[in-house]
Amino acid sequence: MMNLVLIEWLKLKGLRTFKVILILYAVLLPLFFYSLSGIPLFKYFYSDVIYAFPKVYHYVTYISSFFNLILGVIIILFTCNEIKYKTQRQNMIDGLSKREMILSKFYVILLMSIVVTLYAFLVAFCFGMSTNSTEYFEGVRYIGFYFISTFGYFIFAFFLANLLKNSSLTIVIYLLSSFIESIIGMGLVSKEFSQFLPLNTFSNLIPMPIIPDGFEYMMTEIQRASLGFGYGLCFVVIAYIILSRRDV
Amino acid sequence: MEKTILKIEGLSKNYKNVNAVQDLSFDVKEKMVYGILGPNGSGKTTTLGMLLGVIRPKKGSFSWFENGMIDANRKRIGALLETPNFYPYLTAEQNLKIVALIKEIKDAPKEIDRVLKLVSLYERRTSKFKTFSLGMKQRLAIASVLLGDPEVLVLDEPTNGLDPQGIAEIRDLIIHIGQQGKTIIIASHILDEIEKVCSHCVILKNGQLIRTGTIGEIIGNENDVLIKVASLDLVKLNAFILQHKDIGLFKELSGKLVLRIENSLNPTTLNQLFFDNGIVLSELSIYNETLESQFLEIIKKS
């Protein structure tokens, strides 16, 4: 396993897009969160709430989840590059199996989700510490949900990249996919049904924090988290099936 | 008996309506330098792609090192298929490091330096792959093939894109490696290349095997002496040859005849024989058959 991770790390660290997107995320997340204090609504009604424990975890992860789509682009480019440069083919010629090809990217996705989640935790924790609140780990479950949500989006991006192979097409479909899912779910079946669909499941893990939710979730938080994780694993398996049936 | 390095049995692949490879079977023994010959689109690359695990066979099987089709076999093979495939944004050294990790090569930094020196790219080791010329890319691919000193080399058009000097260098390198007792499988449509480098070869056409054997067997002049003759009276010449059992017609070559003669004859006695029978030759020379001309004929006939 370490060997596969090391191989992927060598490939990733030379990729400029990877560094740029990660740095953008790292800089923009705390700045954006801080800038909320300048918006009148927050300033007058919520400012003592959003930066304090326990709410800070929910707010930070909610804002951070906007970046999931952009971070997913790293996964798409990274995966499609291997197809475009035929290095996926070369890696296999050199001795990797199709299972290892999928596993090595799975490890990257897992590690990237962990890193992004830890960073979101760090940001939330620092903002929380700057207030007078002391319930340090109250509401920290949102960090766990955020991890599953991020992992889900990344795996979905990886699955799409394997399916479509072309990076620009994949990015467009990826950005539109929540929209497409809503049309399928709400438009064709019902709003109740659509909450069970994968992308909705990932995004419902961190619901909108301000507006009191009028929507009735038919699942508990834990059920949603389990379903989200299950969807993530399904996407890996499907990606493996796609690759194993393909001539590379 | 030498060890069988590769055994292919009934390998087939089709793309929609095209049969790219049909029911292909042959063996490669240890220490052979094995050529796979064929015109464009004859199924050479498809065959190698299947043997290297990137194309799924429709039917049939193959076995490397008497060890089946398992993926780990490929770690013992140095292979170049079609174009050199590397990460353009990484340096030559970084690219080889990835290959070394995949193949689990011990003492990788030293090994990487060694192969880079072999293909004269050591000075450019910290340059990014995308800055390389076509020839340099091909040389890096050769370096990658040689990394870890694998037991078997599989080369698909190894001199593609190289200049004449580069072609000669790589060819010498392959001959040198073959002499060290490595098994080499090499696909090419450059016949000169196969003839100079290989001991055995298989000829493919439309995905089917049409000839296999040693280079000598295929060229057909292993035991016989070939003589090219011409005469003003071709009819008489032809008639005489048909009668004489020690002389066989090997082939016709633009109005001249190439003859296969028995050991009892040599150019001098042959000339005498013709003269004694009233045939005056306008040309007589030792003929060296090339793989190229034989290949073209085999392809035409089949």
XYZ file of C-alpha atoms in Angstrom:
550
model
C 0.000 0.000 0.000
C 2.775 2.453 0.914
C 4.364 1.774 -2.456
C 1.182 2.780 -4.284
C 0.789 5.922 -2.181
C 4.404 6.883 -2.865
C 3.924 6.403 -6.624
C 0.843 8.632 -6.613
C 2.597 11.235 -4.485
C 5.436 11.482 -7.027
C 2.870 12.066 -9.769
C 0.834 14.581 -7.770
C 3.553 16.766 -6.381
C 4.704 17.770 -9.870
C 1.183 18.744 -10.907
C 0.797 22.507 -10.697
C -3.018 22.472 -10.755
C -2.946 20.362 -7.606
C -0.857 22.875 -5.704
C -2.747 25.925 -6.962
C -6.203 24.566 -6.129
C -5.120 23.373 -2.682
C -3.508 26.712 -1.843
C -6.586 28.586 -3.084
C -8.740 26.436 -0.846
C -6.442 26.865 2.146
C -6.372 30.650 1.784
C -9.969 31.290 0.755
C -11.725 29.149 3.365
C -10.644 31.132 6.476
C -10.796 34.476 4.633
C -14.286 33.830 3.372
C -15.444 32.649 6.786
C -13.937 35.720 8.405
C -15.567 38.020 5.836
C -19.007 36.800 6.953
C -18.646 39.128 9.916
C -18.886 42.064 7.511
C -22.292 41.027 6.164
C -25.009 42.937 8.094
C -27.263 39.920 8.615
C -24.505 38.002 10.323
C -23.069 41.040 12.026
C -26.218 41.916 13.923
C -27.917 38.625 14.483
C -25.425 35.818 14.365
C -21.891 37.031 14.881
C -21.686 35.793 18.454
C -23.028 32.449 17.292
C -21.258 31.502 14.102
C -17.713 31.900 15.397
C -18.358 30.179 18.697
C -18.526 26.536 19.653
C -20.563 24.514 18.903
C -21.994 26.254 15.812
C -18.592 27.094 14.341
C -18.089 23.486 13.158
C -21.343 23.531 11.256
C -20.676 26.915 9.629
C -17.103 26.174 8.614
C -17.912 22.784 7.123
C -20.903 24.252 5.307
C -18.746 26.919 3.680
C -15.951 24.456 3.066
C -18.337 22.134 1.245
C -18.689 24.762 -1.501
C -15.043 24.080 -2.275
C -15.665 20.349 -2.676
C -16.642 20.837 -6.280
C -13.439 22.713 -7.038
C -11.266 20.258 -5.114
C -12.935 17.454 -7.050
C -11.490 19.006 -10.222
C -8.028 17.941 -8.960
C -9.203 14.341 -8.881
C -10.687 14.651 -12.373
C -7.561 16.190 -13.903
C -5.323 13.725 -12.115
C -7.346 10.756 -13.364
C -7.903 12.027 -16.913
C -4.221 12.975 -17.257
C -3.296 9.333 -16.818
C -5.582 8.458 -19.712
C -4.525 11.391 -21.895
C -0.789 10.794 -21.419
C -1.343 7.010 -21.698
C 0.547 6.649 -18.435
C -2.245 4.507 -17.042
C -1.440 2.124 -19.870
C 2.292 2.382 -19.169
C 1.807 1.804 -15.428
C -0.023 -1.397 -16.277
C 2.591 -2.482 -18.805
C 5.191 -1.912 -16.097
C 3.330 -4.269 -13.792
C 0.383 -2.695 -11.965
C -2.919 -4.561 -12.050
C -6.225 -2.842 -12.772
C -7.133 -3.382 -9.124
C -3.983 -1.559 -8.043
C -4.715 1.243 -10.521
C -8.070 1.862 -8.816
C -6.713 1.295 -5.308
C -3.869 3.774 -5.743
C -6.315 6.534 -6.745
C -8.650 5.466 -3.924
C -5.840 6.035 -1.434
C -5.192 9.471 -2.900
C -8.879 10.361 -2.548
C -8.978 9.033 1.003
C -5.856 10.969 2.010
C -7.025 14.150 0.309
C -10.402 13.921 2.079
C -8.591 13.462 5.387
C -6.293 16.435 4.758
C -9.141 18.729 3.696
C -11.239 17.624 6.676
C -8.408 18.154 9.143
C -7.849 21.616 7.699
C -11.545 22.484 8.055
C -11.373 21.268 11.650
C -8.301 23.386 12.296
C -9.959 26.512 10.868
C -13.137 25.913 12.897
C -11.175 25.190 16.041
C -9.059 28.358 15.720
C -12.111 30.560 15.118
C -13.851 28.895 18.051
C -10.862 29.487 20.317
C -10.901 33.167 19.413
C -14.304 33.512 21.113
C -15.132 33.012 24.751
C -16.963 29.777 24.244
C -15.498 26.739 25.930
C -17.473 23.730 24.659
C -14.510 22.903 22.413
C -15.747 19.673 20.925
C -19.466 20.269 20.978
C -20.799 19.864 17.433
C -17.562 18.283 16.211
C -19.671 15.550 14.570
C -20.036 17.929 11.620
C -16.363 17.384 10.931
C -17.060 13.657 10.601
C -20.013 14.306 8.290
C -17.908 16.701 6.303
C -15.313 13.989 5.798
C -17.895 11.590 4.360
C -19.405 14.319 2.189
C -15.976 15.295 0.789
C -14.979 11.695 0.272
C -18.267 11.116 -1.550
C -17.824 14.049 -3.914
C -14.215 13.072 -4.683
C -15.114 9.453 -5.355
C -17.972 10.589 -7.576
C -15.523 12.796 -9.509
C -13.183 9.814 -9.880
C -15.999 7.597 -11.097
C -17.083 10.193 -13.687
C -13.502 10.662 -14.884
C -13.148 6.918 -15.440
C -16.462 6.776 -17.234
C -15.964 9.756 -19.551
C -12.128 9.774 -19.874
C -12.047 13.333 -21.256
C -11.227 15.964 -18.624
C -13.180 18.975 -19.944
C -16.296 16.917 -20.526
C -15.964 15.338 -17.090
C -15.578 18.705 -15.364
C -18.697 20.094 -17.061
C -20.791 17.032 -16.209
C -19.380 17.024 -12.664
C -20.346 20.649 -12.070
C -23.816 20.028 -13.495
C -24.368 16.671 -11.828
C -26.190 17.936 -8.692
C -28.466 19.867 -10.989
C -29.081 16.827 -13.185
C -29.727 14.693 -10.122
C -32.316 17.177 -8.861
C -34.121 17.101 -12.181
C -34.215 13.319 -12.104
C -35.124 13.098 -8.412
C -37.559 15.929 -7.852
C -38.844 16.418 -11.347
C -39.514 12.831 -12.237
C -40.212 11.207 -8.884
C -40.597 13.286 -5.718
C -38.741 15.479 -3.288
C -38.907 12.695 -0.687
C -37.262 10.304 -3.095
C -34.532 12.709 -4.162
C -32.974 12.829 -0.695
C -31.888 9.217 -1.144
C -29.913 9.965 -4.305
C -26.119 10.018 -3.914
C -25.219 13.686 -4.420
C -28.161 14.821 -2.312
C -27.058 12.427 0.388
C -23.545 13.893 0.328
C -24.812 17.476 0.479
C -27.514 16.801 3.096
C -24.819 15.672 5.499
C -24.074 19.363 6.063
C -27.463 21.092 5.730
C -27.808 24.845 5.419
C -27.218 26.210 8.938
C -29.189 29.469 9.058
C -32.600 28.943 7.591
C -34.579 26.701 9.888
C -34.992 23.608 7.881
C -38.586 23.165 6.837
C -37.670 19.975 5.074
C -38.284 16.691 6.808
C -35.363 14.292 6.506
C -36.542 10.737 6.442
C -33.190 9.565 7.774
C -31.248 10.389 10.905
C -27.817 11.965 10.622
C -26.139 8.619 11.207
C -28.271 6.941 8.573
C -27.408 9.669 6.091
C -23.701 9.293 6.889
C -23.847 5.522 6.425
C -25.734 5.837 3.157
C -23.233 8.453 1.924
C -20.308 6.226 2.769
C -22.046 3.290 1.076
C -22.537 5.344 -2.092
C -18.827 6.264 -2.011
C -17.797 2.614 -1.912
C -20.289 1.790 -4.692
C -18.700 4.393 -6.959
C -15.247 2.846 -6.388
C -16.554 -0.600 -7.255
C -18.285 0.707 -10.400
C -15.085 2.526 -11.423
C -13.218 -0.757 -11.022
C -15.779 -2.631 -13.111
C -15.566 0.022 -15.850
C -11.778 -0.193 -15.954
C -11.610 -3.974 -15.817
C -13.860 -4.258 -18.895
C -11.858 -1.772 -20.914
C -8.825 -2.056 -23.169
C -6.520 0.705 -21.994
C 15.915 -28.081 -23.214
C 15.615 -24.356 -22.774
C 12.983 -22.865 -20.556
C 9.835 -21.559 -22.213
C 9.577 -17.841 -21.542
C 6.310 -17.271 -23.322
C 3.665 -19.691 -24.513
C 0.760 -18.380 -26.591
C -2.235 -20.585 -27.307
C -5.065 -19.636 -29.633
C -4.951 -15.912 -28.827
C -7.703 -13.940 -30.602
C -9.018 -10.402 -30.536
C -11.619 -8.666 -32.633
C -12.781 -5.076 -32.782
C -16.382 -4.978 -33.960
C -16.127 -6.646 -37.392
C -12.356 -6.639 -37.709
C -10.399 -9.679 -36.625
C -7.257 -8.027 -35.302
C -5.650 -11.275 -34.159
C -6.906 -14.740 -35.008
C -6.040 -17.930 -33.203
C -2.378 -17.096 -32.725
C -0.064 -19.667 -31.160
C 3.699 -19.710 -30.796
C 6.348 -20.211 -28.141
C 9.340 -18.126 -27.211
C 12.184 -19.959 -25.524
C 14.779 -18.524 -23.221
C 17.581 -16.511 -24.869
C 15.779 -16.186 -28.190
C 15.710 -12.859 -29.956
C 12.267 -13.165 -31.432
C 10.961 -10.925 -34.178
C 7.317 -10.284 -34.890
C 6.981 -9.169 -38.489
C 4.058 -7.934 -40.440
C 2.718 -5.049 -42.476
C 0.866 -2.171 -40.812
C -2.357 -3.378 -39.260
C -1.304 -7.015 -39.173
C -1.921 -7.282 -35.435
C 1.594 -6.888 -34.034
C 0.759 -4.216 -31.479
C -2.576 -5.824 -30.582
C -0.728 -9.069 -29.879
C 1.850 -7.347 -27.694
C -0.911 -5.340 -25.985
C -2.623 -8.559 -24.966
C 0.645 -10.093 -23.774
C 1.271 -6.946 -21.701
C -2.136 -6.901 -20.043
C -3.570 -3.727 -21.559
C -5.819 -5.353 -24.177
C -8.237 -8.040 -23.118
C -8.046 -11.140 -25.321
C -11.329 -12.339 -26.813
C -10.210 -15.935 -26.712
C -7.123 -17.959 -25.960
C -4.412 -17.648 -23.376
C -0.759 -16.943 -22.847
C 1.691 -17.730 -20.117
C 4.824 -15.819 -19.115
C 7.585 -17.714 -17.338
C 5.248 -20.775 -17.131
C 3.435 -18.667 -14.608
C 0.114 -17.903 -16.288
C -1.390 -14.514 -16.962
C -0.861 -12.908 -13.534
C -0.106 -9.175 -13.428
C 3.079 -9.541 -11.379
C 4.776 -11.302 -14.338
C 5.061 -7.919 -16.036
C 7.353 -6.612 -13.322
C 9.968 -9.001 -14.743
C 9.507 -7.659 -18.286
C 10.841 -4.430 -19.716
C 8.344 -3.308 -22.320
C 7.871 -0.501 -24.795
C 4.523 -0.450 -26.603
C 3.993 2.021 -29.457
C 4.806 5.513 -28.185
C 6.886 6.460 -25.135
C 4.382 7.222 -22.364
C 5.614 9.453 -19.559
C 4.371 12.273 -17.340
C 5.241 15.394 -19.368
C 5.438 17.607 -16.290
C 7.978 15.371 -14.524
C 11.714 15.099 -15.211
C 13.365 12.076 -16.834
C 14.634 11.019 -13.429
C 11.251 11.380 -11.697
C 9.550 9.419 -14.465
C 11.999 6.550 -14.090
C 11.568 6.677 -10.316
C 7.870 5.917 -10.778
C 8.714 2.977 -13.037
C 11.259 1.734 -10.479
C 8.642 1.883 -7.728
C 6.113 -0.041 -9.824
C 8.660 -2.716 -10.689
C 9.912 -2.770 -7.094
C 13.491 -2.297 -8.231
C 16.163 -2.390 -5.571
C 18.805 0.315 -5.399
C 16.718 2.494 -7.706
C 18.805 5.725 -7.807
C 21.910 3.837 -8.947
C 19.923 1.835 -11.477
C 18.290 4.993 -12.857
C 21.701 6.632 -13.340
C 22.978 3.497 -15.087
C 20.195 3.313 -17.685
C 20.219 7.074 -18.289
C 23.933 6.843 -19.088
C 23.300 3.867 -21.398
C 20.990 5.921 -23.604
C 23.062 9.123 -23.231
C 20.402 11.065 -21.361
C 22.234 11.395 -18.053
C 23.068 15.055 -18.649
C 19.391 15.788 -19.265
C 18.075 13.830 -16.285
C 16.621 16.886 -14.545
C 14.856 18.186 -17.659
C 11.123 17.746 -17.927
C 9.918 15.062 -20.321
C 7.884 17.599 -22.326
C 11.070 19.454 -23.291
C 12.520 16.332 -24.960
C 12.760 15.802 -28.708
C 11.110 12.752 -30.276
C 14.412 10.882 -30.329
C 15.132 11.695 -26.698
C 11.657 10.537 -25.700
C 12.275 7.253 -27.480
C 15.646 6.887 -25.766
C 14.052 7.511 -22.379
C 11.538 4.775 -23.192
C 14.439 2.429 -23.957
C 16.044 3.429 -20.646
C 12.807 2.628 -18.872
C 12.702 -0.779 -20.566
C 16.231 -1.547 -19.371
C 15.558 -0.408 -15.813
C 16.189 -3.170 -13.308
C 17.864 -5.384 -15.901
C 14.700 -7.433 -16.674
C 14.837 -11.043 -17.890
C 12.729 -10.274 -20.943
C 12.494 -7.228 -23.197
C 9.425 -6.545 -25.308
C 10.012 -3.844 -27.893
C 7.473 -2.440 -30.325
C 9.167 -0.422 -33.065
C 12.114 0.455 -30.814
C 13.889 2.682 -33.315
C 10.809 4.720 -34.177
C 11.584 8.416 -34.472
C 15.330 8.052 -34.094
C 17.917 9.510 -36.458
C 20.271 7.117 -38.319
C 22.905 7.402 -35.607
C 20.295 6.768 -32.910
C 18.955 3.768 -34.827
C 22.443 2.273 -35.040
C 23.065 2.899 -31.328
C 19.813 1.289 -30.192
C 20.319 -1.619 -32.568
C 23.803 -2.253 -31.200
C 22.398 -2.020 -27.701
C 19.738 -4.637 -28.492
C 22.282 -6.958 -30.117
C 24.559 -6.507 -27.112
C 21.744 -7.312 -24.675
C 20.744 -10.340 -26.754
C 24.309 -11.609 -26.574
C 24.148 -11.388 -22.788
C 21.536 -14.130 -22.911
C 18.377 -12.093 -22.449
C 15.169 -12.996 -24.186
C 13.969 -10.263 -26.506
C 10.689 -9.993 -28.372
C 10.709 -7.277 -30.976
C 7.972 -6.148 -33.328
C 8.792 -4.136 -36.376
C 7.937 -3.580 -39.969
C 11.501 -2.546 -40.679
C 12.810 -5.859 -41.983
C 16.394 -4.865 -42.044
C 16.102 -4.325 -38.312
C 14.676 -7.790 -37.648
C 17.229 -9.461 -39.905
C 20.121 -7.766 -38.166
C 18.925 -8.364 -34.645
C 16.744 -11.486 -34.430
C 17.405 -15.211 -34.312
C 13.792 -16.296 -34.819
C 10.710 -14.685 -36.213
C 7.022 -15.007 -36.832
C 5.254 -13.333 -39.742
C 1.720 -12.037 -39.281
C -0.790 -10.895 -41.866
C -4.331 -9.774 -41.143
C -3.936 -11.065 -37.619
C -2.959 -14.559 -38.680
C 0.320 -16.367 -38.352
C 1.608 -17.233 -41.808
C 5.229 -18.259 -41.174
C 7.419 -18.995 -38.224
C 10.974 -20.241 -37.852
C 14.565 -19.127 -37.603
C 15.584 -16.188 -39.745
C 17.659 -18.603 -41.863
C 14.678 -20.900 -42.441
C 12.488 -18.018 -43.504
C 15.010 -16.537 -45.855
C 15.456 -20.059 -47.197
C 19.176 -19.993 -47.965
C 20.369 -21.699 -44.853
C 21.905 -24.758 -46.527
C 21.849 -23.959 -50.212
C 23.990 -21.747 -52.316
C 21.972 -19.324 -54.419
C 23.234 -18.190 -57.789
C 21.740 -15.491 -59.952
C 22.081 -16.123 -63.681
C 20.898 -14.512 -66.891
C 21.142 -15.472 -70.489
C 20.081 -14.056 -73.804
C 18.253 -17.316 -74.478
C 15.990 -17.588 -71.465
C 13.784 -20.286 -72.959
C 16.682 -22.665 -73.410
C 18.006 -21.803 -69.951
C 14.646 -22.530 -68.376
C 14.240 -25.802 -70.190
C 17.692 -26.984 -69.118
C 17.091 -26.147 -65.483
C 13.816 -28.077 -65.477
C 15.651 -31.218 -66.670
C 18.561 -30.999 -64.273
C 17.933 -32.435 -60.821
C 20.893 -30.750 -59.092
C 19.636 -27.306 -60.016
C 16.391 -25.859 -58.739
C 14.673 -22.652 -59.609
C 14.522 -20.537 -56.445
C 12.749 -17.603 -58.017
C 12.581 -15.275 -60.987
C 13.876 -11.793 -60.579
C 13.059 -9.333 -63.371
C 14.188 -11.479 -66.285
C 16.963 -13.171 -64.312
C 16.818 -16.481 -62.520
C 17.912 -17.270 -58.989
C 18.977 -20.910 -58.757
C 19.437 -23.204 -55.830
C 22.333 -25.571 -56.491
C 23.402 -28.770 -54.795
C 26.684 -29.050 -52.930
C 28.233 -30.974 -55.829
C 28.159 -27.791 -57.873
C 29.854 -24.434 -57.475
C 29.823 -21.310 -59.684
C 32.697 -22.580 -61.802
C 31.260 -26.044 -62.474
C 27.844 -24.547 -63.016
C 29.168 -22.155 -65.646
C 30.977 -25.051 -67.330
C 27.828 -27.169 -67.280
C 25.771 -24.479 -68.946
C 28.437 -23.809 -71.536
C 28.778 -27.503 -72.369
C 25.058 -27.607 -73.033
C 25.147 -24.657 -75.369
C 23.921 -21.992 -72.997
C 25.948 -18.827 -72.768
C 25.384 -16.844 -69.614
C 25.340 -13.064 -69.659
C 25.485 -12.861 -65.891
C 26.467 -15.131 -63.018
C 26.766 -14.098 -59.413
C 26.333 -15.360 -55.865
C 22.943 -14.239 -54.685
C 22.269 -13.243 -51.067
C 18.617 -13.468 -50.247
C 17.373 -10.795 -47.848
C 14.583 -11.108 -45.381
C 12.959 -8.163 -47.060
C 12.508 -9.795 -50.459
C 11.423 -13.098 -48.900
C 8.984 -11.316 -46.635
C 7.393 -9.453 -49.516
C 6.919 -12.700 -51.369
C 5.481 -14.550 -48.403
C 3.042 -11.712 -47.799
C 2.043 -11.619 -51.463
C 1.491 -15.356 -51.722
C -0.591 -15.845 -48.594
